[in-house]
Structure formats: C-alpha cells, structure tokens
Short mmCIF file of C-alpha atoms in Angstrom, two decimals:
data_model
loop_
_atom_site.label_atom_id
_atom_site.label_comp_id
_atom_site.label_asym_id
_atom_site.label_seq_id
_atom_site.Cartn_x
_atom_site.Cartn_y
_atom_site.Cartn_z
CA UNK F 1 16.85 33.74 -13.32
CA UNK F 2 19.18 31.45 -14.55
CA UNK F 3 19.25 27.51 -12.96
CA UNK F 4 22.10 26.53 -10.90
CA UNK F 5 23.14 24.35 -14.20
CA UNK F 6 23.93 27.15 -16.19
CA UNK F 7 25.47 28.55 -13.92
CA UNK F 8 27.90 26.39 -13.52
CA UNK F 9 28.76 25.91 -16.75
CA UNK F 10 29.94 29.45 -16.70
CA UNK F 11 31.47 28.97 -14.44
CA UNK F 12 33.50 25.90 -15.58
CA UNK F 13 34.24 28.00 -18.63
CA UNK F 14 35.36 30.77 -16.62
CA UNK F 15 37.73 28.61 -14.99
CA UNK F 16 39.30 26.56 -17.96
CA UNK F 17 41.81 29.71 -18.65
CA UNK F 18 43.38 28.49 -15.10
CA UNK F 19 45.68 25.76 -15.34
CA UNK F 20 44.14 23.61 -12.71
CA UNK F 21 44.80 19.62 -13.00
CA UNK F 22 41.72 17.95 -13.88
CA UNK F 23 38.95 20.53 -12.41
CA UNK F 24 35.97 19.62 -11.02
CA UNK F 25 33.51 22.53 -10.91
CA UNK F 26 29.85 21.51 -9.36
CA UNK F 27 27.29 24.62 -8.52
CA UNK F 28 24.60 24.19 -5.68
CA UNK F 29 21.85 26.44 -4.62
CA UNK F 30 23.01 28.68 -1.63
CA UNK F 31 21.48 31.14 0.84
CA UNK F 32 19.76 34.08 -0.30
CA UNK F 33 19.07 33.11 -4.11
CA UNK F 34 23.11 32.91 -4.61
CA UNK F 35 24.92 29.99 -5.52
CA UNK F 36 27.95 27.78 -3.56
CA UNK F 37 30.64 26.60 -5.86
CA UNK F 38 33.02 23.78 -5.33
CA UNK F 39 35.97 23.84 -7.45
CA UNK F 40 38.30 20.26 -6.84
CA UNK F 41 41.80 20.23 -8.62
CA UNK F 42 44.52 18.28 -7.48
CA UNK F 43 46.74 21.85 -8.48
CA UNK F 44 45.60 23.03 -5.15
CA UNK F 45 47.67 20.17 -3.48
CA UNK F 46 50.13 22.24 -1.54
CA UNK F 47 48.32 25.84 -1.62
CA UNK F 48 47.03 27.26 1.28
CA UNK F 49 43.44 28.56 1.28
CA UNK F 50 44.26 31.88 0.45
CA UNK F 51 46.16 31.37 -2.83
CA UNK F 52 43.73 28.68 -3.56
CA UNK F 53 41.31 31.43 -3.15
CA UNK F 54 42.99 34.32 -5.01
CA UNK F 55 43.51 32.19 -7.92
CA UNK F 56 39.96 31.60 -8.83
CA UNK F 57 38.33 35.14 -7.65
CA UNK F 58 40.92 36.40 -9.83
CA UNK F 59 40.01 34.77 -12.66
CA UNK F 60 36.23 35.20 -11.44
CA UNK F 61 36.66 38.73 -11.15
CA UNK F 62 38.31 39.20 -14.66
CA UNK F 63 35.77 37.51 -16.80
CA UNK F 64 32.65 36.83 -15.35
CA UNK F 65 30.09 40.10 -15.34
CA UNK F 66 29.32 41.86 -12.17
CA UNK F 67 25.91 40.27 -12.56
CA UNK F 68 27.32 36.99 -12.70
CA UNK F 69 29.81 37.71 -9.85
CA UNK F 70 26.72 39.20 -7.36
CA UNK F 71 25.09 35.73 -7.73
CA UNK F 72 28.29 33.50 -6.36
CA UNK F 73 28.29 33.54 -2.17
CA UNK F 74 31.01 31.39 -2.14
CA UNK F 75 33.61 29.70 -3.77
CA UNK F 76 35.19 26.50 -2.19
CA UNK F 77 38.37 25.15 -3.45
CA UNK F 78 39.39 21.83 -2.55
CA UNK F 79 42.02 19.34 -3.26
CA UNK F 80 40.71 15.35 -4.29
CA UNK F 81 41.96 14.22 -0.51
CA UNK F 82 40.55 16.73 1.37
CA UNK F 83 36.84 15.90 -0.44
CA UNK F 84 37.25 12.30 0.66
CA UNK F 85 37.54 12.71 3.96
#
C-alpha cells in the first residue's frame, strides 16, 4: 500500500491542471485505510461548497485511476480564512 505521502503527491499533481491560486494540497490518514485530503486555494474565495467540490472530483475523477479514487474518503476544500479560524 502506498504511504499517505505519495499519495498526496498524486494528488497535488492531479490537481495542478486546475487553476487554483496558490494550492495547498496536504493528505492525512482517514477511516477505514482511506485517506482525507485538504485542498486550500484562495480560488475558492467566493464558491460555495458544492462548486468547490465539483471542481476537484472532477478533475479527480478524470485523471486519477479508480484505484486511486477508491482510496480518497474525502476531499475538503477550503479557502486560507476559513483554515485560520
């Protein structure tokens, strides 16, 4: 199985096609052997959740492998402000 690191760095590279401003993309360990990511861009500043959301399970969904996808539980997206508080 692959570590949580690589896995995120898939993940980061999965996301780079997106025009997010400055992206932060961090992968933890998450229930059931599946991974949590948090994905921080000040582009989301002004989207609601679920166009925040459908941007990056689109791109997800387009060009990671099914294998890949069955490992991610979730996917949070949040802006720089909403991190800090």
């Amino acid at each position: 199985m692959n570590s949580h690191v690589d896995f995120q760095q898939r993940l980061l590279q999965t996301l780079k096609g997106l025009d997010l401003e400055e992206p932060e993309v961090r992968v933890v360990p998450g229930d059931q052997f599946k991974y949590l990511g948090i994905v921080v861009s000040r582009s989301f500043e002004g989207m609601d959740e679920a166009e925040r959301q459908e941007l990056v399970w689109e791109r997800v969904l387009r060009t990671l492998d099914r294998d890949d996808q069955a490992q991610i539980e979730f996917i949070y997206t949040d802006t720089p402000s909403e991190i800090a508080h």
